[in-house]
PDB file of C-alpha atoms and ligand atoms in Angstrom:
ATOM      1  CA  MET V   1     128.055 127.319  90.752  1.00  0.00           C
ATOM      2  CA  ASN V   2     126.280 127.730  94.086  1.00  0.00           C
ATOM      3  CA  LEU V   3     125.151 124.200  94.849  1.00  0.00           C
ATOM      4  CA  GLY V   4     123.849 124.803  98.372  1.00  0.00           C
ATOM      5  CA  ARG V   5     120.459 126.031  97.170  1.00  0.00           C
ATOM      6  CA  PHE V   6     119.492 122.632  95.777  1.00  0.00           C
ATOM      7  CA  ARG V   7     119.963 120.726  99.026  1.00  0.00           C
ATOM      8  CA  VAL V   8     116.940 120.150 101.236  1.00  0.00           C
ATOM      9  CA  ARG V   9     117.952 121.019 104.780  1.00  0.00           C
ATOM     10  CA  PRO V  10     117.013 118.232 107.206  1.00  0.00           C
ATOM     11  CA  GLY V  11     113.705 119.035 108.845  1.00  0.00           C
ATOM     12  CA  HIS V  12     112.916 121.796 106.365  1.00  0.00           C
ATOM     13  CA  LYS V  13     109.306 121.822 105.192  1.00  0.00           C
ATOM     14  CA  VAL V  14     109.490 121.790 101.415  1.00  0.00           C
ATOM     15  CA  LYS V  15     107.051 123.870  99.377  1.00  0.00           C
ATOM     16  CA  LEU V  16     107.725 123.018  95.774  1.00  0.00           C
ATOM     17  CA  ARG V  17     106.167 126.184  94.408  1.00  0.00           C
ATOM     18  CA  ARG V  18     109.048 128.074  96.016  1.00  0.00           C
ATOM     19  CA  TYR V  19     111.507 126.231  93.739  1.00  0.00           C
ATOM     20  CA  ASP V  20     111.717 127.419  90.157  1.00  0.00           C
ATOM     21  CA  PRO V  21     111.809 124.470  87.707  1.00  0.00           C
ATOM     22  CA  ALA V  22     113.184 126.803  85.017  1.00  0.00           C
ATOM     23  CA  ASP V  23     116.108 128.052  87.135  1.00  0.00           C
ATOM     24  CA  THR V  24     119.420 128.018  85.229  1.00  0.00           C
ATOM     25  CA  ARG V  25     121.544 130.323  87.376  1.00  0.00           C
ATOM     26  CA  PRO V  26     124.356 131.244  86.849  1.00  0.00           C
ATOM     27  CA  PHE V  27     124.138 130.201  83.183  1.00  0.00           C
ATOM     28  CA  LYS V  28     122.377 132.176  80.475  1.00  0.00           C
ATOM     29  CA  ASN V  29     122.472 129.311  78.008  1.00  0.00           C
ATOM     30  CA  GLU V  30     123.624 125.806  77.374  1.00  0.00           C
ATOM     31  CA  GLU V  31     126.990 126.721  75.838  1.00  0.00           C
ATOM     32  CA  LYS V  32     128.703 127.862  79.042  1.00  0.00           C
ATOM     33  CA  ALA V  33     127.247 124.984  81.005  1.00  0.00           C
ATOM     34  CA  GLY V  34     128.447 122.539  78.347  1.00  0.00           C
ATOM     35  CA  ASP V  35     132.114 123.268  79.140  1.00  0.00           C
ATOM     36  CA  LEU V  36     131.497 122.705  82.815  1.00  0.00           C
ATOM     37  CA  LEU V  37     129.732 119.415  82.118  1.00  0.00           C
ATOM     38  CA  THR V  38     132.595 118.177  79.927  1.00  0.00           C
ATOM     39  CA  ARG V  39     135.128 118.996  82.635  1.00  0.00           C
ATOM     40  CA  GLY V  40     132.791 117.615  85.266  1.00  0.00           C
ATOM     41  CA  ILE V  41     132.579 114.260  83.548  1.00  0.00           C
ATOM     42  CA  GLU V  42     136.389 114.078  83.347  1.00  0.00           C
ATOM     43  CA  ARG V  43     136.616 114.751  87.075  1.00  0.00           C
ATOM     44  CA  LEU V  44     133.973 112.146  87.770  1.00  0.00           C
ATOM     45  CA  VAL V  45     135.899 109.556  85.753  1.00  0.00           C
ATOM     46  CA  ALA V  46     139.000 110.238  87.854  1.00  0.00           C
ATOM     47  CA  LEU V  47     137.034 110.040  91.091  1.00  0.00           C
ATOM     48  CA  GLN V  48     135.425 106.775  90.073  1.00  0.00           C
ATOM     49  CA  GLU V  49     138.845 105.230  89.499  1.00  0.00           C
ATOM     50  CA  ARG V  50     139.833 106.048  93.062  1.00  0.00           C
ATOM     51  CA  LEU V  51     136.546 104.827  94.442  1.00  0.00           C
ATOM     52  CA  TYR V  52     137.037 101.511  92.657  1.00  0.00           C
ATOM     53  CA  ALA V  53     140.700 101.170  93.631  1.00  0.00           C
ATOM     54  CA  GLN V  54     139.956 101.952  97.263  1.00  0.00           C
ATOM     55  CA  ASP V  55     137.083  99.506  97.418  1.00  0.00           C
ATOM     56  CA  ARG V  56     135.663 100.881 100.668  1.00  0.00           C
ATOM     57  CA  TRP V  57     132.823 103.278  99.878  1.00  0.00           C
ATOM     58  CA  ALA V  58     129.799 102.546  97.716  1.00  0.00           C
ATOM     59  CA  VAL V  59     127.877 105.398  96.096  1.00  0.00           C
ATOM     60  CA  LEU V  60     124.102 105.214  95.708  1.00  0.00           C
ATOM     61  CA  LEU V  61     122.404 107.781  93.472  1.00  0.00           C
ATOM     62  CA  ILE V  62     118.621 107.855  93.618  1.00  0.00           C
ATOM     63  CA  PHE V  63     116.552 109.524  90.886  1.00  0.00           C
ATOM     64  CA  GLN V  64     112.893 110.334  91.334  1.00  0.00           C
ATOM     65  CA  ALA V  65     110.661 112.449  89.111  1.00  0.00           C
ATOM     66  CA  MET V  66     107.416 112.736  87.203  1.00  0.00           C
ATOM     67  CA  ASP V  67     107.308 111.189  83.721  1.00  0.00           C
ATOM     68  CA  ALA V  68     109.390 112.954  81.071  1.00  0.00           C
ATOM     69  CA  ALA V  69     111.388 114.951  83.612  1.00  0.00           C
ATOM     70  CA  GLY V  70     114.587 113.599  82.096  1.00  0.00           C
ATOM     71  CA  LYS V  71     115.755 110.940  84.538  1.00  0.00           C
ATOM     72  CA  ASP V  72     116.984 108.675  81.773  1.00  0.00           C
ATOM     73  CA  SER V  73     118.853 111.353  79.904  1.00  0.00           C
ATOM     74  CA  ALA V  74     120.417 112.747  83.088  1.00  0.00           C
ATOM     75  CA  ILE V  75     121.633 109.262  84.012  1.00  0.00           C
ATOM     76  CA  LYS V  76     122.946 108.666  80.503  1.00  0.00           C
ATOM     77  CA  HIS V  77     124.887 111.926  80.312  1.00  0.00           C
ATOM     78  CA  VAL V  78     126.281 111.997  83.800  1.00  0.00           C
ATOM     79  CA  MET V  79     127.436 108.407  83.622  1.00  0.00           C
ATOM     80  CA  SER V  80     128.947 108.698  80.145  1.00  0.00           C
ATOM     81  CA  GLY V  81     132.638 107.951  80.192  1.00  0.00           C
ATOM     82  CA  LEU V  82     132.544 106.101  83.489  1.00  0.00           C
ATOM     83  CA  ASN V  83     133.993 102.624  83.632  1.00  0.00           C
ATOM     84  CA  PRO V  84     131.000 100.299  83.139  1.00  0.00           C
ATOM     85  CA  GLN V  85     132.600  97.785  85.500  1.00  0.00           C
ATOM     86  CA  GLY V  86     132.221 100.238  88.328  1.00  0.00           C
ATOM     87  CA  THR V  87     128.616 101.284  87.755  1.00  0.00           C
ATOM     88  CA  GLN V  88     125.240  99.610  87.839  1.00  0.00           C
ATOM     89  CA  VAL V  89     121.796 101.004  87.015  1.00  0.00           C
ATOM     90  CA  PHE V  90     118.534  99.582  88.331  1.00  0.00           C
ATOM     91  CA  SER V  91     115.112 100.682  87.114  1.00  0.00           C
ATOM     92  CA  PHE V  92     112.389  99.936  89.607  1.00  0.00           C
ATOM     93  CA  LYS V  93     109.064  99.060  88.044  1.00  0.00           C
ATOM     94  CA  ARG V  94     105.804  97.847  89.494  1.00  0.00           C
ATOM     95  CA  PRO V  95     106.663  95.070  91.980  1.00  0.00           C
ATOM     96  CA  SER V  96     106.242  91.480  90.796  1.00  0.00           C
ATOM     97  CA  ASP V  97     104.133  88.902  92.643  1.00  0.00           C
ATOM     98  CA  GLU V  98     107.261  87.502  94.212  1.00  0.00           C
ATOM     99  CA  GLU V  99     108.317  90.953  95.363  1.00  0.00           C
ATOM    100  CA  LEU V 100     104.873  91.628  96.826  1.00  0.00           C
ATOM    101  CA  ASP V 101     105.328  88.530  98.973  1.00  0.00           C
ATOM    102  CA  HIS V 102     108.099  90.380 100.819  1.00  0.00           C
ATOM    103  CA  ASP V 103     108.571  93.692 102.584  1.00  0.00           C
ATOM    104  CA  TYR V 104     109.173  96.533 100.141  1.00  0.00           C
ATOM    105  CA  LEU V 105     112.877  96.937 100.831  1.00  0.00           C
ATOM    106  CA  TRP V 106     113.589  93.329  99.933  1.00  0.00           C
ATOM    107  CA  ARG V 107     114.128  93.993  96.254  1.00  0.00           C
ATOM    108  CA  THR V 108     116.176  97.079  97.067  1.00  0.00           C
ATOM    109  CA  VAL V 109     118.699  95.265  99.198  1.00  0.00           C
ATOM    110  CA  LYS V 110     119.522  92.932  96.333  1.00  0.00           C
ATOM    111  CA  ALA V 111     120.142  95.885  94.042  1.00  0.00           C
ATOM    112  CA  LEU V 112     122.473  97.910  96.288  1.00  0.00           C
ATOM    113  CA  PRO V 113     125.896  98.852  94.887  1.00  0.00           C
ATOM    114  CA  GLU V 114     128.939  96.952  96.072  1.00  0.00           C
ATOM    115  CA  ARG V 115     131.872  98.738  97.682  1.00  0.00           C
ATOM    116  CA  GLY V 116     133.892 100.635  95.119  1.00  0.00           C
ATOM    117  CA  ARG V 117     130.934 101.068  92.791  1.00  0.00           C
ATOM    118  CA  ILE V 118     128.406 103.674  91.817  1.00  0.00           C
ATOM    119  CA  GLY V 119     124.844 102.349  91.852  1.00  0.00           C
ATOM    120  CA  ILE V 120     122.010 104.249  90.247  1.00  0.00           C
ATOM    121  CA  PHE V 121     118.368 103.784  91.131  1.00  0.00           C
ATOM    122  CA  ASN V 122     116.029 104.953  88.385  1.00  0.00           C
ATOM    123  CA  ARG V 123     113.023 105.221  90.722  1.00  0.00           C
ATOM    124  CA  SER V 124     113.351 103.504  94.077  1.00  0.00           C
ATOM    125  CA  TYR V 125     111.693 102.560  97.352  1.00  0.00           C
ATOM    126  CA  TYR V 126     110.523 106.181  97.460  1.00  0.00           C
ATOM    127  CA  GLU V 127     107.731 105.061  95.130  1.00  0.00           C
ATOM    128  CA  GLU V 128     106.308 103.494  98.297  1.00  0.00           C
ATOM    129  CA  VAL V 129     105.440 106.954  99.620  1.00  0.00           C
ATOM    130  CA  LEU V 130     104.714 108.480  96.196  1.00  0.00           C
ATOM    131  CA  VAL V 131     102.812 106.398  93.634  1.00  0.00           C
ATOM    132  CA  VAL V 132     101.505 104.085  96.372  1.00  0.00           C
ATOM    133  CA  ARG V 133     100.269 107.065  98.358  1.00  0.00           C
ATOM    134  CA  VAL V 134      98.577 108.651  95.355  1.00  0.00           C
ATOM    135  CA  HIS V 135      96.910 105.332  94.423  1.00  0.00           C
ATOM    136  CA  PRO V 136      95.236 103.701  97.443  1.00  0.00           C
ATOM    137  CA  GLU V 137      94.425 100.664  95.274  1.00  0.00           C
ATOM    138  CA  ILE V 138      98.149  99.874  94.991  1.00  0.00           C
ATOM    139  CA  LEU V 139      98.472  99.860  98.766  1.00  0.00           C
ATOM    140  CA  ALA V 140      95.443  97.589  98.940  1.00  0.00           C
ATOM    141  CA  HIS V 141      97.317  95.056  96.781  1.00  0.00           C
ATOM    142  CA  GLN V 142     100.398  94.966  98.986  1.00  0.00           C
ATOM    143  CA  LYS V 143      99.059  92.147 101.159  1.00  0.00           C
ATOM    144  CA  LEU V 144      99.781  93.978 104.401  1.00  0.00           C
ATOM    145  CA  PRO V 145      97.977  92.730 107.523  1.00  0.00           C
ATOM    146  CA  PRO V 146      95.018  95.134 107.913  1.00  0.00           C
ATOM    147  CA  PRO V 147      95.846  96.302 111.468  1.00  0.00           C
ATOM    148  CA  LEU V 148      99.149  97.671 110.129  1.00  0.00           C
ATOM    149  CA  VAL V 149      97.500  99.884 107.558  1.00  0.00           C
ATOM    150  CA  THR V 150      96.671 103.048 109.467  1.00  0.00           C
ATOM    151  CA  ARG V 151      96.730 106.772 108.783  1.00  0.00           C
ATOM    152  CA  ASP V 152     100.295 106.799 110.067  1.00  0.00           C
ATOM    153  CA  ILE V 153     101.557 104.467 107.395  1.00  0.00           C
ATOM    154  CA  TRP V 154     103.260 107.197 105.318  1.00  0.00           C
ATOM    155  CA  ASN V 155     105.067 108.651 108.309  1.00  0.00           C
ATOM    156  CA  GLU V 156     106.063 105.182 109.388  1.00  0.00           C
ATOM    157  CA  ARG V 157     107.416 104.406 105.934  1.00  0.00           C
ATOM    158  CA  CYS V 158     109.450 107.606 105.959  1.00  0.00           C
ATOM    159  CA  GLU V 159     110.804 106.661 109.383  1.00  0.00           C
ATOM    160  CA  ASP V 160     111.775 103.207 108.158  1.00  0.00           C
ATOM    161  CA  ILE V 161     113.408 104.654 105.047  1.00  0.00           C
ATOM    162  CA  ASN V 162     115.396 107.055 107.238  1.00  0.00           C
ATOM    163  CA  ALA V 163     116.534 104.196 109.447  1.00  0.00           C
ATOM    164  CA  PHE V 164     117.472 102.092 106.412  1.00  0.00           C
ATOM    165  CA  GLU V 165     119.502 104.906 104.884  1.00  0.00           C
ATOM    166  CA  GLN V 166     121.193 105.589 108.210  1.00  0.00           C
ATOM    167  CA  TYR V 167     122.167 101.932 108.315  1.00  0.00           C
ATOM    168  CA  LEU V 168     123.558 102.022 104.787  1.00  0.00           C
ATOM    169  CA  ALA V 169     125.489 105.211 105.506  1.00  0.00           C
ATOM    170  CA  ARG V 170     127.004 103.666 108.625  1.00  0.00           C
ATOM    171  CA  ASN V 171     128.150 100.759 106.508  1.00  0.00           C
ATOM    172  CA  GLY V 172     129.926 102.926 103.976  1.00  0.00           C
ATOM    173  CA  THR V 173     127.349 103.931 101.382  1.00  0.00           C
ATOM    174  CA  LEU V 174     127.316 107.533 100.241  1.00  0.00           C
ATOM    175  CA  ILE V 175     123.691 108.307  99.376  1.00  0.00           C
ATOM    176  CA  LEU V 176     122.558 111.204  97.177  1.00  0.00           C
ATOM    177  CA  LYS V 177     118.934 111.672  96.149  1.00  0.00           C
ATOM    178  CA  PHE V 178     117.769 113.781  93.243  1.00  0.00           C
ATOM    179  CA  PHE V 179     114.255 114.998  92.613  1.00  0.00           C
ATOM    180  CA  LEU V 180     114.041 116.335  89.069  1.00  0.00           C
ATOM    181  CA  HIS V 181     111.655 119.223  89.442  1.00  0.00           C
ATOM    182  CA  MET V 182     109.799 119.936  86.194  1.00  0.00           C
ATOM    183  CA  SER V 183     106.785 122.193  85.694  1.00  0.00           C
ATOM    184  CA  LYS V 184     103.445 120.781  84.595  1.00  0.00           C
ATOM    185  CA  LYS V 185     103.617 123.037  81.551  1.00  0.00           C
ATOM    186  CA  GLU V 186     106.961 121.607  80.501  1.00  0.00           C
ATOM    187  CA  GLN V 187     105.637 118.061  80.868  1.00  0.00           C
ATOM    188  CA  ARG V 188     102.812 118.936  78.474  1.00  0.00           C
ATOM    189  CA  ARG V 189     105.322 120.260  75.960  1.00  0.00           C
ATOM    190  CA  ARG V 190     107.440 117.096  76.216  1.00  0.00           C
ATOM    191  CA  PHE V 191     104.440 114.779  75.915  1.00  0.00           C
ATOM    192  CA  LEU V 192     103.298 116.634  72.803  1.00  0.00           C
ATOM    193  CA  LYS V 193     106.794 116.247  71.368  1.00  0.00           C
ATOM    194  CA  ARG V 194     106.592 112.525  71.983  1.00  0.00           C
ATOM    195  CA  LEU V 195     103.338 112.436  70.035  1.00  0.00           C
ATOM    196  CA  ASP V 196     104.630 114.630  67.227  1.00  0.00           C
ATOM    197  CA  HIS V 197     107.878 112.795  66.488  1.00  0.00           C
ATOM    198  CA  PRO V 198     107.608 109.203  65.254  1.00  0.00           C
ATOM    199  CA  SER V 199     111.029 108.443  66.750  1.00  0.00           C
ATOM    200  CA  LYS V 200     109.702 109.463  70.171  1.00  0.00           C
ATOM    201  CA  ASN V 201     106.301 107.751  69.947  1.00  0.00           C
ATOM    202  CA  TRP V 202     107.553 104.679  71.792  1.00  0.00           C
ATOM    203  CA  LYS V 203     108.216 106.775  74.874  1.00  0.00           C
ATOM    204  CA  PHE V 204     104.589 107.766  75.164  1.00  0.00           C
ATOM    205  CA  SER V 205     102.131 105.770  77.167  1.00  0.00           C
ATOM    206  CA  ALA V 206      98.497 106.802  77.593  1.00  0.00           C
ATOM    207  CA  ALA V 207      98.787 105.854  81.270  1.00  0.00           C
ATOM    208  CA  ASP V 208     101.221 108.752  81.678  1.00  0.00           C
ATOM    209  CA  LEU V 209      98.266 111.106  81.106  1.00  0.00           C
ATOM    210  CA  ASP V 210      96.381 109.495  83.977  1.00  0.00           C
ATOM    211  CA  GLU V 211      99.320 110.175  86.282  1.00  0.00           C
ATOM    212  CA  ARG V 212      99.521 113.727  84.947  1.00  0.00           C
ATOM    213  CA  SER V 213      95.909 114.289  85.950  1.00  0.00           C
ATOM    214  CA  LEU V 214      96.985 113.507  89.534  1.00  0.00           C
ATOM    215  CA  TRP V 215      99.748 116.122  89.416  1.00  0.00           C
ATOM    216  CA  ASP V 216      98.734 118.000  92.566  1.00  0.00           C
ATOM    217  CA  ASP V 217      98.490 114.795  94.596  1.00  0.00           C
ATOM    218  CA  TYR V 218     101.951 113.806  93.417  1.00  0.00           C
ATOM    219  CA  MET V 219     103.408 117.197  94.321  1.00  0.00           C
ATOM    220  CA  LYS V 220     101.949 116.882  97.818  1.00  0.00           C
ATOM    221  CA  ALA V 221     103.375 113.399  98.214  1.00  0.00           C
ATOM    222  CA  TYR V 222     106.771 114.635  97.005  1.00  0.00           C
ATOM    223  CA  GLU V 223     106.705 117.578  99.395  1.00  0.00           C
ATOM    224  CA  GLU V 224     106.031 115.278 102.332  1.00  0.00           C
ATOM    225  CA  ALA V 225     108.666 112.770 101.315  1.00  0.00           C
ATOM    226  CA  LEU V 226     111.315 115.419 100.661  1.00  0.00           C
ATOM    227  CA  SER V 227     110.520 117.153 103.952  1.00  0.00           C
ATOM    228  CA  ARG V 228     110.720 113.974 106.001  1.00  0.00           C
ATOM    229  CA  THR V 229     113.637 112.107 104.493  1.00  0.00           C
ATOM    230  CA  SER V 230     116.432 114.567 103.804  1.00  0.00           C
ATOM    231  CA  ALA V 231     119.271 113.804 106.192  1.00  0.00           C
ATOM    232  CA  PRO V 232     122.924 114.870 106.424  1.00  0.00           C
ATOM    233  CA  HIS V 233     123.994 111.349 105.420  1.00  0.00           C
ATOM    234  CA  ALA V 234     121.320 111.037 102.690  1.00  0.00           C
ATOM    235  CA  PRO V 235     120.381 114.483 101.392  1.00  0.00           C
ATOM    236  CA  TRP V 236     117.684 115.264  98.855  1.00  0.00           C
ATOM    237  CA  PHE V 237     118.460 117.698  96.085  1.00  0.00           C
ATOM    238  CA  ILE V 238     115.675 119.485  94.220  1.00  0.00           C
ATOM    239  CA  VAL V 239     117.115 119.896  90.744  1.00  0.00           C
ATOM    240  CA  PRO V 240     115.379 122.268  88.303  1.00  0.00           C
ATOM    241  CA  ALA V 241     114.360 120.163  85.312  1.00  0.00           C
ATOM    242  CA  ASP V 242     112.659 122.409  82.763  1.00  0.00           C
ATOM    243  CA  HIS V 243     116.023 122.747  80.993  1.00  0.00           C
ATOM    244  CA  LYS V 244     117.657 119.364  80.549  1.00  0.00           C
ATOM    245  CA  TRP V 245     121.147 120.780  80.043  1.00  0.00           C
ATOM    246  CA  PHE V 246     120.914 122.504  83.412  1.00  0.00           C
ATOM    247  CA  THR V 247     119.681 119.348  85.131  1.00  0.00           C
ATOM    248  CA  ARG V 248     122.685 117.404  83.835  1.00  0.00           C
ATOM    249  CA  VAL V 249     125.367 119.862  84.794  1.00  0.00           C
ATOM    250  CA  THR V 250     123.843 120.410  88.236  1.00  0.00           C
ATOM    251  CA  ILE V 251     123.631 116.706  88.997  1.00  0.00           C
ATOM    252  CA  ALA V 252     127.208 116.144  87.812  1.00  0.00           C
ATOM    253  CA  GLU V 253     128.499 118.953  90.029  1.00  0.00           C
ATOM    254  CA  LEU V 254     126.548 117.694  93.047  1.00  0.00           C
ATOM    255  CA  ILE V 255     127.915 114.172  92.657  1.00  0.00           C
ATOM    256  CA  ILE V 256     131.462 115.443  92.234  1.00  0.00           C
ATOM    257  CA  GLU V 257     131.216 117.667  95.292  1.00  0.00           C
ATOM    258  CA  ALA V 258     129.994 114.787  97.442  1.00  0.00           C
ATOM    259  CA  ILE V 259     132.560 112.236  96.251  1.00  0.00           C
ATOM    260  CA  GLU V 260     135.397 114.772  96.536  1.00  0.00           C
ATOM    261  CA  ALA V 261     134.430 115.290 100.158  1.00  0.00           C
ATOM    262  CA  LEU V 262     135.314 111.638 100.801  1.00  0.00           C
ATOM    263  CA  GLN V 263     138.942 112.572 100.005  1.00  0.00           C
ATOM    264  CA  LEU V 264     139.638 109.305  98.283  1.00  0.00           C
ATOM    265  CA  GLU V 265     143.263 108.405  97.674  1.00  0.00           C
ATOM    266  CA  PHE V 266     144.662 105.497  95.729  1.00  0.00           C
ATOM    267  CA  PRO V 267     145.577 102.781  98.211  1.00  0.00           C
ATOM    268  CA  ARG V 268     149.217 103.062  99.270  1.00  0.00           C
ATOM    269  CA  PRO V 269     151.243  99.887  99.076  1.00  0.00           C
ATOM    270  CA  SER V 270     152.704  98.674 102.374  1.00  0.00           C
ATOM    271  CA  LYS V 271     156.430  98.208 102.863  1.00  0.00           C
ATOM    272  CA  ALA V 272     156.098  94.497 102.167  1.00  0.00           C
ATOM    273  CA  GLN V 273     154.087  95.187  99.003  1.00  0.00           C
ATOM    274  CA  LEU V 274     156.677  97.719  97.819  1.00  0.00           C
ATOM    275  CA  GLU V 275     159.383  95.105  98.258  1.00  0.00           C
ATOM    276  CA  GLU V 276     157.312  92.616  96.317  1.00  0.00           C
ATOM    277  CA  LEU V 277     156.816  95.143  93.532  1.00  0.00           C
ATOM    278  CA  ALA V 278     160.559  95.712  93.402  1.00  0.00           C
ATOM    279  CA  ARG V 279     161.176  91.957  93.131  1.00  0.00           C
ATOM    280  CA  ALA V 280     158.593  91.667  90.347  1.00  0.00           C
ATOM    281  CA  ARG V 281     160.279  94.471  88.445  1.00  0.00           C
ATOM    282  CA  LYS V 282     163.632  92.735  88.736  1.00  0.00           C
ATOM    283  CA  ARG V 283     162.201  89.485  87.450  1.00  0.00           C
ATOM    284  CA  LEU V 284     160.575  91.145  84.450  1.00  0.00           C
ATOM    285  CA  ILE V 285     163.739  93.013  83.569  1.00  0.00           C
ATOM    286  CA  ALA V 286     165.807  89.836  83.905  1.00  0.00           C
ATOM    287  CA  GLU V 287     163.573  88.100  81.329  1.00  0.00           C
ATOM    288  CA  ARG V 288     165.188  89.691  78.315  1.00  0.00           C
TER     289      ARG V 288
HETATM  290  P1  ATP T 301     110.032 106.132  81.458  1.00  0.00           P
HETATM  291  O1  ATP T 301     110.371 107.499  81.982  1.00  0.00           O
HETATM  292  O2  ATP T 301     110.946 105.683  80.364  1.00  0.00           O
HETATM  293  O3  ATP T 301     108.580 105.966  81.175  1.00  0.00           O
HETATM  294  P2  ATP T 301     109.581 104.884  83.920  1.00  0.00           P
HETATM  295  O4  ATP T 301     110.514 104.936  85.081  1.00  0.00           O
HETATM  296  O5  ATP T 301     108.378 105.756  83.972  1.00  0.00           O
HETATM  297  O6  ATP T 301     110.413 105.172  82.653  1.00  0.00           O
HETATM  298  P3  ATP T 301     107.790 102.791  83.396  1.00  0.00           P
HETATM  299  O7  ATP T 301     107.978 101.357  83.067  1.00  0.00           O
HETATM  300  O8  ATP T 301     107.050 103.673  82.469  1.00  0.00           O
HETATM  301  O9  ATP T 301     109.213 103.384  83.687  1.00  0.00           O
HETATM  302  O10 ATP T 301     107.106 102.949  84.791  1.00  0.00           O
HETATM  303  C1  ATP T 301     107.437 102.261  85.909  1.00  0.00           C
HETATM  304  C2  ATP T 301     106.230 102.366  86.802  1.00  0.00           C
HETATM  305  O11 ATP T 301     106.426 101.558  87.933  1.00  0.00           O
HETATM  306  C3  ATP T 301     105.971 103.775  87.281  1.00  0.00           C
HETATM  307  O12 ATP T 301     104.674 104.140  86.999  1.00  0.00           O
HETATM  308  C4  ATP T 301     106.203 103.679  88.771  1.00  0.00           C
HETATM  309  O13 ATP T 301     105.372 104.538  89.490  1.00  0.00           O
HETATM  310  C5  ATP T 301     105.900 102.224  89.020  1.00  0.00           C
HETATM  311  N1  ATP T 301     106.503 101.742  90.272  1.00  0.00           N
HETATM  312  C6  ATP T 301     107.807 101.755  90.611  1.00  0.00           C
HETATM  313  N2  ATP T 301     107.981 101.281  91.852  1.00  0.00           N
HETATM  314  C7  ATP T 301     106.755 100.982  92.323  1.00  0.00           C
HETATM  315  C8  ATP T 301     106.263 100.462  93.535  1.00  0.00           C
HETATM  316  N3  ATP T 301     107.079 100.177  94.547  1.00  0.00           N
HETATM  317  N4  ATP T 301     104.940 100.268  93.646  1.00  0.00           N
HETATM  318  C9  ATP T 301     104.116 100.563  92.628  1.00  0.00           C
HETATM  319  N5  ATP T 301     104.499 101.057  91.469  1.00  0.00           N
HETATM  320  C10 ATP T 301     105.812 101.278  91.297  1.00  0.00           C
HETATM  321 MG1   MG T 302     106.915 105.865  82.402  1.00  0.00          MG
END
């Protein structure tokens, strides 16, 4: 699978209409991709064990998308089989009153993955340049001192996010960011499915239609954010999302590629530790 095409090159000006949400290359159908996903998940399980044993790197996976793009199901599938002790998922909702009394990264810092673990953000501080940008009334509620709210605020936020991610990377966090790119047509189909199937009704919220009506504004906000915040140490990937099976296998492969590049090895015992292990073995054998 050629993974390079999903990565947003730093400084590249993203035009989302140039990315096909229905792309499934090189697969014709789900069957072939299914084998790769199964093997991918096995590889990921092995990599996670090393990550945990080494206890040096943390992995942060950020998922952003429009409603019904399949964030939840991608997270569920890709993380299946991983050791729950080594993973943590955070879903970022509308900030609470307490959270609004702080800067917007405050709640993020508390949710960051520890060394040795894989942390997943289902939505993230990127909402601060997405939903907040599309809805000026949300910004108005953020209690910012008025002189700080200027036309530059979105660029400034992107700058601050870049600096924050640079800081995390320099402290040993591998950051990967996924935008699940779904077409407006496919969202309509999925919403209708939610209305048609009683077992899916709970997933539907009328407010989702209001956001849908702001589709073009959201796409513009995404384009700006993706263009300004993809960095070598924190790349964005635009993952086609009209076919859920393709989204899953692509995300799994991208995560594997990035963690493999860390070349994680199980920690090697020192000479003193080896001697201690030998003594322990002797003691256990002597027990009989
Ligand atoms: P689902 O796909 O299951 O609906 P969801 O991620 O959409 O999951 P919801 O509870 O429906 O979860 O929505 C969370 C809402 O919180 C979203 O509308 C999102 O835009 C909003 N939100 C997240 N972070 C912020 C933020 N920093 N400021 C304002 N709104 C935010
Ligand atoms: Mg929702």
